[in-house]
Amino acid sequence: MSDIPVISIVTPSYNQGEFLEETLVSVLSQEGDFELDYLVIDGGSSDASPELIKSYAERLEAGDWPVRCRGIRYRWVSEPDRGQTAALLKGFAMAEGGILAWLNSDDVYLPGVLQTAIDRFQADPETALLYGEAQYCDTEGEIIGNYPTEEFNLEKLAWFNFFCQPATFFRKEVYAAVGGLDANLHYGMDYDLFVRIGKRYRCSLCREVLAKYRLHESSKTVDSMELYKNHEETLSLAVKHFDWAPLNRVYGASYYACLSRLPEFLIRRQLPLILLSSLYAVPRSLWLNRGVRRADLRLLNRKTLSKLFKDRLDILRG
């Protein structure tokens, strides 16, 4: 049996050909003493994505790609699926590596990231999940901010996700032990998985920048309707895992509910939108928590309240 570590990366893809090649190259260009098992799961894209994905398979097969690690297994499919989570489940079911991660088709790994992850796991056999620093970038790949990563704190995960998904890696046996991704989730599947791992295993922070997380208009992290659905799903997960609906999560869900449903004249200015969102959030918080939670009172600090008056992108950029 070979002692060479194998790391599996899954890229779910659907109609993001504009960014996909940069993602593929950032994975296939990784250098180090490991074998790369790369799975690209395309959902039947109608743009040029399938042809682009196939072209890299052909380049690897023809020896027309500079392999900088001990070997690359590149597998791909392009067929209709039920969305990102379904694509990830398909990819992880095919994965052969002892370390797993996923990189969305608009995000990017920095050079040397996979070797860094492998070295950290080998140095600490008790680490089940490794997460690193990440930077936000725009459509052109320019850095526009830093993800607010922090040292692991399970209690804090209730109200703040300090894991940046493209900069997170986990052991295959741990993924299986906690039941893998929840097929019913479409937005918070990473948060849900990482909380389940964090409740049972050691999670370690790597203070190195590992990935770039792209923000653009069609992103789930920027689009208002996607944000509404995202906040609602993540709020329900906080209640499920921590038996607590944190006030900041209730407010976020309320804010985007108002933004997506109210007429334009009511949401044109920030202050009326904040007031309406607060009027919705307060009774909802009391109902979900069956009263006032002392932990929520700690969230009513200057730093948290100042975010009410910030644009979504400003909050993300820190």
mmCIF file of N, CA and C in Angstrom, residues 93-208:
data_model
loop_
_atom_site.group_PDB
_atom_site.id
_atom_site.type_symbol
_atom_site.label_atom_id
_atom_site.label_comp_id
_atom_site.label_asym_id
_atom_site.label_seq_id
_atom_site.Cartn_x
_atom_site.Cartn_y
_atom_site.Cartn_z
ATOM 1 N N ALA A 93 -19.159 10.840 -2.838
ATOM 2 C CA ALA A 93 -19.385 9.395 -2.923
ATOM 3 C C ALA A 93 -18.335 8.736 -3.826
ATOM 4 N N MET A 94 -17.807 9.479 -4.780
ATOM 5 C CA MET A 94 -16.791 8.962 -5.700
ATOM 6 C C MET A 94 -15.368 9.178 -5.183
ATOM 7 N N ALA A 95 -15.208 10.044 -4.171
ATOM 8 C CA ALA A 95 -13.884 10.460 -3.711
ATOM 9 C C ALA A 95 -13.073 9.293 -3.142
ATOM 10 N N GLU A 96 -11.782 9.293 -3.425
ATOM 11 C CA GLU A 96 -10.891 8.228 -2.977
ATOM 12 C C GLU A 96 -9.858 8.713 -1.967
ATOM 13 N N GLY A 97 -9.789 10.007 -1.718
ATOM 14 C CA GLY A 97 -8.776 10.548 -0.831
ATOM 15 C C GLY A 97 -9.135 10.444 0.639
ATOM 16 N N GLY A 98 -8.116 10.505 1.496
ATOM 17 C CA GLY A 98 -8.344 10.484 2.929
ATOM 18 C C GLY A 98 -8.700 11.846 3.481
ATOM 19 N N ILE A 99 -8.417 12.885 2.705
ATOM 20 C CA ILE A 99 -8.777 14.254 3.053
ATOM 21 C C ILE A 99 -9.709 14.770 1.974
ATOM 22 N N LEU A 100 -10.784 15.450 2.400
ATOM 23 C CA LEU A 100 -11.798 15.944 1.471
ATOM 24 C C LEU A 100 -11.962 17.457 1.592
ATOM 25 N N ALA A 101 -12.408 18.064 0.502
ATOM 26 C CA ALA A 101 -12.777 19.477 0.505
ATOM 27 C C ALA A 101 -13.579 19.742 -0.751
ATOM 28 N N TRP A 102 -14.245 20.883 -0.776
ATOM 29 C CA TRP A 102 -14.856 21.288 -2.044
ATOM 30 C C TRP A 102 -14.535 22.737 -2.335
ATOM 31 N N LEU A 103 -14.391 23.016 -3.616
ATOM 32 C CA LEU A 103 -14.094 24.360 -4.096
ATOM 33 C C LEU A 103 -15.123 24.694 -5.158
ATOM 34 N N ASN A 104 -15.972 25.668 -4.868
ATOM 35 C CA ASN A 104 -17.009 26.042 -5.820
ATOM 36 C C ASN A 104 -16.405 26.617 -7.095
ATOM 37 N N SER A 105 -17.188 26.611 -8.155
ATOM 38 C CA SER A 105 -16.675 26.944 -9.485
ATOM 39 C C SER A 105 -16.426 28.425 -9.702
ATOM 40 N N ASP A 106 -16.543 29.236 -8.649
ATOM 41 C CA ASP A 106 -16.164 30.638 -8.745
ATOM 42 C C ASP A 106 -15.116 31.022 -7.709
ATOM 43 N N ASP A 107 -14.631 30.041 -6.931
ATOM 44 C CA ASP A 107 -13.621 30.300 -5.911
ATOM 45 C C ASP A 107 -12.258 29.773 -6.366
ATOM 46 N N VAL A 108 -11.210 30.120 -5.625
ATOM 47 C CA VAL A 108 -9.846 29.842 -6.075
ATOM 48 C C VAL A 108 -8.970 29.426 -4.901
ATOM 49 N N TYR A 109 -8.153 28.394 -5.111
ATOM 50 C CA TYR A 109 -7.118 28.033 -4.142
ATOM 51 C C TYR A 109 -5.858 28.850 -4.403
ATOM 52 N N LEU A 110 -5.149 29.189 -3.342
ATOM 53 C CA LEU A 110 -3.846 29.805 -3.487
ATOM 54 C C LEU A 110 -2.799 28.703 -3.694
ATOM 55 N N PRO A 111 -1.638 29.038 -4.261
ATOM 56 C CA PRO A 111 -0.592 28.022 -4.478
ATOM 57 C C PRO A 111 -0.142 27.391 -3.158
ATOM 58 N N GLY A 112 0.114 26.088 -3.186
ATOM 59 C CA GLY A 112 0.651 25.388 -2.032
ATOM 60 C C GLY A 112 -0.352 25.003 -0.968
ATOM 61 N N VAL A 113 -1.634 25.274 -1.202
ATOM 62 C CA VAL A 113 -2.669 25.063 -0.182
ATOM 63 C C VAL A 113 -2.845 23.582 0.160
ATOM 64 N N LEU A 114 -2.879 22.722 -0.829
ATOM 65 C CA LEU A 114 -3.145 21.310 -0.563
ATOM 66 C C LEU A 114 -2.008 20.676 0.230
ATOM 67 N N GLN A 115 -0.768 21.036 -0.077
ATOM 68 C CA GLN A 115 0.350 20.508 0.706
ATOM 69 C C GLN A 115 0.298 21.036 2.140
ATOM 70 N N THR A 116 -0.097 22.290 2.308
ATOM 71 C CA THR A 116 -0.244 22.859 3.649
ATOM 72 C C THR A 116 -1.277 22.077 4.450
ATOM 73 N N ALA A 117 -2.421 21.786 3.823
ATOM 74 C CA ALA A 117 -3.476 21.037 4.516
ATOM 75 C C ALA A 117 -2.988 19.643 4.911
ATOM 76 N N ILE A 118 -2.340 18.970 3.997
ATOM 77 C CA ILE A 118 -1.841 17.620 4.280
ATOM 78 C C ILE A 118 -0.822 17.645 5.420
ATOM 79 N N ASP A 119 0.093 18.612 5.373
ATOM 80 C CA ASP A 119 1.118 18.710 6.426
ATOM 81 C C ASP A 119 0.470 18.917 7.792
ATOM 82 N N ARG A 120 -0.571 19.752 7.861
ATOM 83 C CA ARG A 120 -1.232 20.020 9.144
ATOM 84 C C ARG A 120 -1.948 18.782 9.670
ATOM 85 N N PHE A 121 -2.610 18.071 8.796
ATOM 86 C CA PHE A 121 -3.292 16.844 9.232
ATOM 87 C C PHE A 121 -2.288 15.789 9.700
ATOM 88 N N GLN A 122 -1.177 15.668 8.993
ATOM 89 C CA GLN A 122 -0.176 14.682 9.386
ATOM 90 C C GLN A 122 0.505 15.054 10.698
ATOM 91 N N ALA A 123 0.683 16.344 10.938
ATOM 92 C CA ALA A 123 1.336 16.797 12.164
ATOM 93 C C ALA A 123 0.446 16.617 13.395
ATOM 94 N N ASP A 124 -0.876 16.639 13.187
ATOM 95 C CA ASP A 124 -1.819 16.507 14.304
ATOM 96 C C ASP A 124 -2.900 15.497 13.935
ATOM 97 N N PRO A 125 -2.692 14.224 14.248
ATOM 98 C CA PRO A 125 -3.670 13.187 13.897
ATOM 99 C C PRO A 125 -5.041 13.391 14.537
ATOM 100 N N GLU A 126 -5.123 14.210 15.597
ATOM 101 C CA GLU A 126 -6.401 14.447 16.258
ATOM 102 C C GLU A 126 -7.253 15.491 15.535
ATOM 103 N N THR A 127 -6.649 16.265 14.665
ATOM 104 C CA THR A 127 -7.409 17.268 13.916
ATOM 105 C C THR A 127 -8.300 16.576 12.894
ATOM 106 N N ALA A 128 -9.592 16.832 13.010
ATOM 107 C CA ALA A 128 -10.568 16.249 12.084
ATOM 108 C C ALA A 128 -10.930 17.213 10.978
ATOM 109 N N LEU A 129 -10.916 18.497 11.304
ATOM 110 C CA LEU A 129 -11.275 19.549 10.345
ATOM 111 C C LEU A 129 -10.255 20.662 10.476
ATOM 112 N N LEU A 130 -9.748 21.106 9.344
ATOM 113 C CA LEU A 130 -8.779 22.195 9.300
ATOM 114 C C LEU A 130 -9.386 23.335 8.496
ATOM 115 N N TYR A 131 -9.338 24.532 9.049
ATOM 116 C CA TYR A 131 -9.835 25.684 8.314
ATOM 117 C C TYR A 131 -8.809 26.807 8.370
ATOM 118 N N GLY A 132 -8.718 27.556 7.287
ATOM 119 C CA GLY A 132 -7.712 28.595 7.198
ATOM 120 C C GLY A 132 -8.306 29.957 6.928
ATOM 121 N N GLU A 133 -7.434 30.921 6.752
ATOM 122 C CA GLU A 133 -7.841 32.272 6.398
ATOM 123 C C GLU A 133 -8.271 32.281 4.928
ATOM 124 N N ALA A 134 -9.075 33.272 4.577
ATOM 125 C CA ALA A 134 -9.504 33.424 3.185
ATOM 126 C C ALA A 134 -9.716 34.901 2.889
ATOM 127 N N GLN A 135 -9.658 35.231 1.616
ATOM 128 C CA GLN A 135 -9.865 36.612 1.182
ATOM 129 C C GLN A 135 -11.032 36.678 0.213
ATOM 130 N N TYR A 136 -11.806 37.755 0.314
ATOM 131 C CA TYR A 136 -12.853 38.015 -0.665
ATOM 132 C C TYR A 136 -12.220 38.644 -1.902
ATOM 133 N N CYS A 137 -12.693 38.230 -3.076
ATOM 134 C CA CYS A 137 -12.235 38.866 -4.309
ATOM 135 C C CYS A 137 -13.436 39.209 -5.174
ATOM 136 N N ASP A 138 -13.231 40.106 -6.130
ATOM 137 C CA ASP A 138 -14.315 40.523 -7.023
ATOM 138 C C ASP A 138 -14.288 39.686 -8.294
ATOM 139 N N THR A 139 -15.084 40.083 -9.278
ATOM 140 C CA THR A 139 -15.179 39.310 -10.515
ATOM 141 C C THR A 139 -13.842 39.220 -11.249
ATOM 142 N N GLU A 140 -12.983 40.217 -11.044
ATOM 143 C CA GLU A 140 -11.685 40.231 -11.716
ATOM 144 C C GLU A 140 -10.610 39.512 -10.918
ATOM 145 N N GLY A 141 -10.981 39.025 -9.723
ATOM 146 C CA GLY A 141 -10.014 38.343 -8.891
ATOM 147 C C GLY A 141 -9.248 39.255 -7.954
ATOM 148 N N GLU A 142 -9.590 40.539 -7.947
ATOM 149 C CA GLU A 142 -8.908 41.493 -7.075
ATOM 150 C C GLU A 142 -9.401 41.336 -5.638
ATOM 151 N N ILE A 143 -8.483 41.397 -4.681
ATOM 152 C CA ILE A 143 -8.822 41.251 -3.271
ATOM 153 C C ILE A 143 -9.601 42.464 -2.789
ATOM 154 N N ILE A 144 -10.748 42.221 -2.144
ATOM 155 C CA ILE A 144 -11.573 43.324 -1.647
ATOM 156 C C ILE A 144 -11.842 43.225 -0.147
ATOM 157 N N GLY A 145 -11.296 42.214 0.507
ATOM 158 C CA GLY A 145 -11.504 42.101 1.942
ATOM 159 C C GLY A 145 -11.038 40.762 2.470
ATOM 160 N N ASN A 146 -11.086 40.606 3.777
ATOM 161 C CA ASN A 146 -10.670 39.372 4.433
ATOM 162 C C ASN A 146 -11.854 38.721 5.142
ATOM 163 N N TYR A 147 -11.950 37.417 5.039
ATOM 164 C CA TYR A 147 -12.993 36.693 5.760
ATOM 165 C C TYR A 147 -12.675 36.753 7.261
ATOM 166 N N PRO A 148 -13.676 37.018 8.107
ATOM 167 C CA PRO A 148 -13.428 37.164 9.554
ATOM 168 C C PRO A 148 -13.275 35.828 10.281
ATOM 169 N N THR A 149 -12.178 35.133 10.004
ATOM 170 C CA THR A 149 -11.908 33.843 10.634
ATOM 171 C C THR A 149 -11.472 34.032 12.087
ATOM 172 N N GLU A 150 -11.855 33.096 12.956
ATOM 173 C CA GLU A 150 -11.474 33.147 14.366
ATOM 174 C C GLU A 150 -11.111 31.757 14.865
ATOM 175 N N GLU A 151 -10.480 31.712 16.031
ATOM 176 C CA GLU A 151 -10.182 30.430 16.672
ATOM 177 C C GLU A 151 -11.491 29.687 16.954
ATOM 178 N N PHE A 152 -11.416 28.372 16.949
ATOM 179 C CA PHE A 152 -12.626 27.562 17.109
ATOM 180 C C PHE A 152 -13.296 27.791 18.463
ATOM 181 N N ASN A 153 -14.591 27.993 18.409
ATOM 182 C CA ASN A 153 -15.426 28.173 19.601
ATOM 183 C C ASN A 153 -16.812 27.655 19.243
ATOM 184 N N LEU A 154 -17.149 26.475 19.743
ATOM 185 C CA LEU A 154 -18.409 25.839 19.360
ATOM 186 C C LEU A 154 -19.608 26.704 19.699
ATOM 187 N N GLU A 155 -19.614 27.308 20.874
ATOM 188 C CA GLU A 155 -20.750 28.141 21.279
ATOM 189 C C GLU A 155 -20.946 29.311 20.327
ATOM 190 N N LYS A 156 -19.841 29.898 19.872
ATOM 191 C CA LYS A 156 -19.948 31.057 18.988
ATOM 192 C C LYS A 156 -20.484 30.690 17.615
ATOM 193 N N LEU A 157 -20.321 29.418 17.221
ATOM 194 C CA LEU A 157 -20.848 28.983 15.924
ATOM 195 C C LEU A 157 -22.365 29.158 15.839
ATOM 196 N N ALA A 158 -23.018 29.252 16.978
ATOM 197 C CA ALA A 158 -24.470 29.457 16.967
ATOM 198 C C ALA A 158 -24.829 30.732 16.232
ATOM 199 N N TRP A 159 -24.025 31.776 16.415
ATOM 200 C CA TRP A 159 -24.407 33.068 15.828
ATOM 201 C C TRP A 159 -23.407 33.631 14.833
ATOM 202 N N PHE A 160 -22.265 32.947 14.657
ATOM 203 C CA PHE A 160 -21.271 33.459 13.707
ATOM 204 C C PHE A 160 -20.485 32.301 13.116
ATOM 205 N N ASN A 161 -20.503 32.159 11.790
ATOM 206 C CA ASN A 161 -19.777 31.087 11.118
ATOM 207 C C ASN A 161 -18.384 31.576 10.748
ATOM 208 N N PHE A 162 -17.403 31.218 11.567
ATOM 209 C CA PHE A 162 -16.033 31.662 11.326
ATOM 210 C C PHE A 162 -15.275 30.722 10.401
ATOM 211 N N PHE A 163 -15.925 29.661 9.921
ATOM 212 C CA PHE A 163 -15.339 28.801 8.898
ATOM 213 C C PHE A 163 -15.605 29.398 7.518
ATOM 214 N N CYS A 164 -14.562 29.585 6.729
ATOM 215 C CA CYS A 164 -14.766 29.963 5.325
ATOM 216 C C CYS A 164 -14.701 28.680 4.512
ATOM 217 N N GLN A 165 -15.805 28.317 3.892
ATOM 218 C CA GLN A 165 -15.928 26.993 3.265
ATOM 219 C C GLN A 165 -14.806 26.659 2.275
ATOM 220 N N PRO A 166 -14.425 27.535 1.331
ATOM 221 C CA PRO A 166 -13.363 27.128 0.398
ATOM 222 C C PRO A 166 -11.993 26.962 1.043
ATOM 223 N N ALA A 167 -11.840 27.407 2.287
ATOM 224 C CA ALA A 167 -10.571 27.261 2.998
ATOM 225 C C ALA A 167 -10.660 26.184 4.071
ATOM 226 N N THR A 168 -11.599 25.244 3.918
ATOM 227 C CA THR A 168 -11.837 24.214 4.929
ATOM 228 C C THR A 168 -11.638 22.814 4.353
ATOM 229 N N PHE A 169 -10.967 21.952 5.134
ATOM 230 C CA PHE A 169 -10.676 20.575 4.748
ATOM 231 C C PHE A 169 -11.048 19.657 5.913
ATOM 232 N N PHE A 170 -11.407 18.404 5.615
ATOM 233 C CA PHE A 170 -11.797 17.478 6.679
ATOM 234 C C PHE A 170 -11.450 16.050 6.275
ATOM 235 N N ARG A 171 -11.308 15.203 7.282
ATOM 236 C CA ARG A 171 -10.954 13.809 7.019
ATOM 237 C C ARG A 171 -12.174 13.050 6.488
ATOM 238 N N LYS A 172 -11.912 12.114 5.578
ATOM 239 C CA LYS A 172 -12.983 11.344 4.956
ATOM 240 C C LYS A 172 -13.752 10.526 5.982
ATOM 241 N N GLU A 173 -13.046 9.906 6.940
ATOM 242 C CA GLU A 173 -13.736 9.067 7.914
ATOM 243 C C GLU A 173 -14.614 9.886 8.850
ATOM 244 N N VAL A 174 -14.230 11.138 9.094
ATOM 245 C CA VAL A 174 -15.035 12.033 9.930
ATOM 246 C C VAL A 174 -16.290 12.457 9.180
ATOM 247 N N TYR A 175 -16.132 12.779 7.907
ATOM 248 C CA TYR A 175 -17.280 13.126 7.059
ATOM 249 C C TYR A 175 -18.309 12.001 7.093
ATOM 250 N N ALA A 176 -17.838 10.764 6.959
ATOM 251 C CA ALA A 176 -18.746 9.608 6.982
ATOM 252 C C ALA A 176 -19.358 9.415 8.358
ATOM 253 N N ALA A 177 -18.555 9.618 9.409
ATOM 254 C CA ALA A 177 -19.030 9.365 10.772
ATOM 255 C C ALA A 177 -20.165 10.295 11.184
ATOM 256 N N VAL A 178 -20.158 11.532 10.684
ATOM 257 C CA VAL A 178 -21.221 12.479 11.061
ATOM 258 C C VAL A 178 -22.394 12.442 10.088
ATOM 259 N N GLY A 179 -22.321 11.582 9.083
ATOM 260 C CA GLY A 179 -23.443 11.419 8.161
ATOM 261 C C GLY A 179 -23.355 12.209 6.882
ATOM 262 N N GLY A 180 -22.219 12.864 6.623
ATOM 263 C CA GLY A 180 -22.047 13.606 5.375
ATOM 264 C C GLY A 180 -22.940 14.817 5.277
ATOM 265 N N LEU A 181 -23.076 15.326 4.071
ATOM 266 C CA LEU A 181 -23.913 16.498 3.832
ATOM 267 C C LEU A 181 -25.388 16.123 3.892
ATOM 268 N N ASP A 182 -26.203 17.062 4.328
ATOM 269 C CA ASP A 182 -27.655 16.870 4.371
ATOM 270 C C ASP A 182 -28.238 17.217 3.010
ATOM 271 N N ALA A 183 -28.789 16.230 2.331
ATOM 272 C CA ALA A 183 -29.310 16.421 0.974
ATOM 273 C C ALA A 183 -30.465 17.411 0.915
ATOM 274 N N ASN A 184 -31.098 17.701 2.044
ATOM 275 C CA ASN A 184 -32.247 18.602 2.061
ATOM 276 C C ASN A 184 -31.856 20.074 2.160
ATOM 277 N N LEU A 185 -30.570 20.344 2.359
ATOM 278 C CA LEU A 185 -30.116 21.726 2.515
ATOM 279 C C LEU A 185 -29.564 22.264 1.199
ATOM 280 N N HIS A 186 -29.797 23.541 0.960
ATOM 281 C CA HIS A 186 -29.340 24.162 -0.288
ATOM 282 C C HIS A 186 -28.411 25.347 -0.062
ATOM 283 N N TYR A 187 -28.353 25.875 1.153
ATOM 284 C CA TYR A 187 -27.550 27.065 1.441
ATOM 285 C C TYR A 187 -26.599 26.843 2.607
ATOM 286 N N GLY A 188 -27.093 26.268 3.676
ATOM 287 C CA GLY A 188 -26.291 26.107 4.888
ATOM 288 C C GLY A 188 -25.701 24.729 5.047
ATOM 289 N N MET A 189 -25.516 23.989 3.951
ATOM 290 C CA MET A 189 -25.011 22.615 4.068
ATOM 291 C C MET A 189 -23.596 22.579 4.624
ATOM 292 N N ASP A 190 -22.782 23.600 4.313
ATOM 293 C CA ASP A 190 -21.434 23.646 4.878
ATOM 294 C C ASP A 190 -21.481 23.938 6.376
ATOM 295 N N TYR A 191 -22.266 24.932 6.764
ATOM 296 C CA TYR A 191 -22.422 25.286 8.175
ATOM 297 C C TYR A 191 -22.927 24.090 8.975
ATOM 298 N N ASP A 192 -23.928 23.417 8.454
ATOM 299 C CA ASP A 192 -24.502 22.242 9.122
ATOM 300 C C ASP A 192 -23.459 21.145 9.305
ATOM 301 N N LEU A 193 -22.714 20.856 8.262
ATOM 302 C CA LEU A 193 -21.679 19.816 8.334
ATOM 303 C C LEU A 193 -20.602 20.196 9.330
ATOM 304 N N PHE A 194 -20.130 21.440 9.279
ATOM 305 C CA PHE A 194 -19.033 21.852 10.151
ATOM 306 C C PHE A 194 -19.460 21.882 11.619
ATOM 307 N N VAL A 195 -20.703 22.250 11.895
ATOM 308 C CA VAL A 195 -21.185 22.223 13.279
ATOM 309 C C VAL A 195 -21.220 20.777 13.785
ATOM 310 N N ARG A 196 -21.725 19.862 12.963
ATOM 311 C CA ARG A 196 -21.792 18.458 13.386
ATOM 312 C C ARG A 196 -20.394 17.891 13.639
ATOM 313 N N ILE A 197 -19.429 18.275 12.804
ATOM 314 C CA ILE A 197 -18.058 17.833 13.046
ATOM 315 C C ILE A 197 -17.510 18.479 14.320
ATOM 316 N N GLY A 198 -17.747 19.784 14.479
ATOM 317 C CA GLY A 198 -17.229 20.510 15.629
ATOM 318 C C GLY A 198 -17.763 20.026 16.960
ATOM 319 N N LYS A 199 -18.941 19.457 16.958
ATOM 320 C CA LYS A 199 -19.518 18.935 18.202
ATOM 321 C C LYS A 199 -18.832 17.652 18.670
ATOM 322 N N ARG A 200 -18.165 16.965 17.750
ATOM 323 C CA ARG A 200 -17.598 15.651 18.095
ATOM 324 C C ARG A 200 -16.084 15.547 17.953
ATOM 325 N N TYR A 201 -15.502 16.450 17.156
ATOM 326 C CA TYR A 201 -14.089 16.291 16.840
ATOM 327 C C TYR A 201 -13.331 17.614 16.946
ATOM 328 N N ARG A 202 -12.016 17.500 16.899
ATOM 329 C CA ARG A 202 -11.166 18.687 16.973
ATOM 330 C C ARG A 202 -11.151 19.436 15.647
ATOM 331 N N CYS A 203 -11.350 20.745 15.715
ATOM 332 C CA CYS A 203 -11.254 21.634 14.561
ATOM 333 C C CYS A 203 -10.092 22.589 14.808
ATOM 334 N N SER A 204 -9.188 22.709 13.851
ATOM 335 C CA SER A 204 -7.979 23.506 14.032
ATOM 336 C C SER A 204 -7.899 24.623 13.002
ATOM 337 N N LEU A 205 -7.465 25.787 13.468
ATOM 338 C CA LEU A 205 -7.309 26.949 12.597
ATOM 339 C C LEU A 205 -5.883 27.038 12.084
ATOM 340 N N CYS A 206 -5.748 27.225 10.785
ATOM 341 C CA CYS A 206 -4.463 27.471 10.140
ATOM 342 C C CYS A 206 -4.406 28.958 9.803
ATOM 343 N N ARG A 207 -3.450 29.651 10.386
ATOM 344 C CA ARG A 207 -3.354 31.094 10.181
ATOM 345 C C ARG A 207 -2.602 31.440 8.895
ATOM 346 N N GLU A 208 -2.980 30.779 7.819
ATOM 347 C CA GLU A 208 -2.456 31.095 6.490
ATOM 348 C C GLU A 208 -3.639 31.301 5.555
#
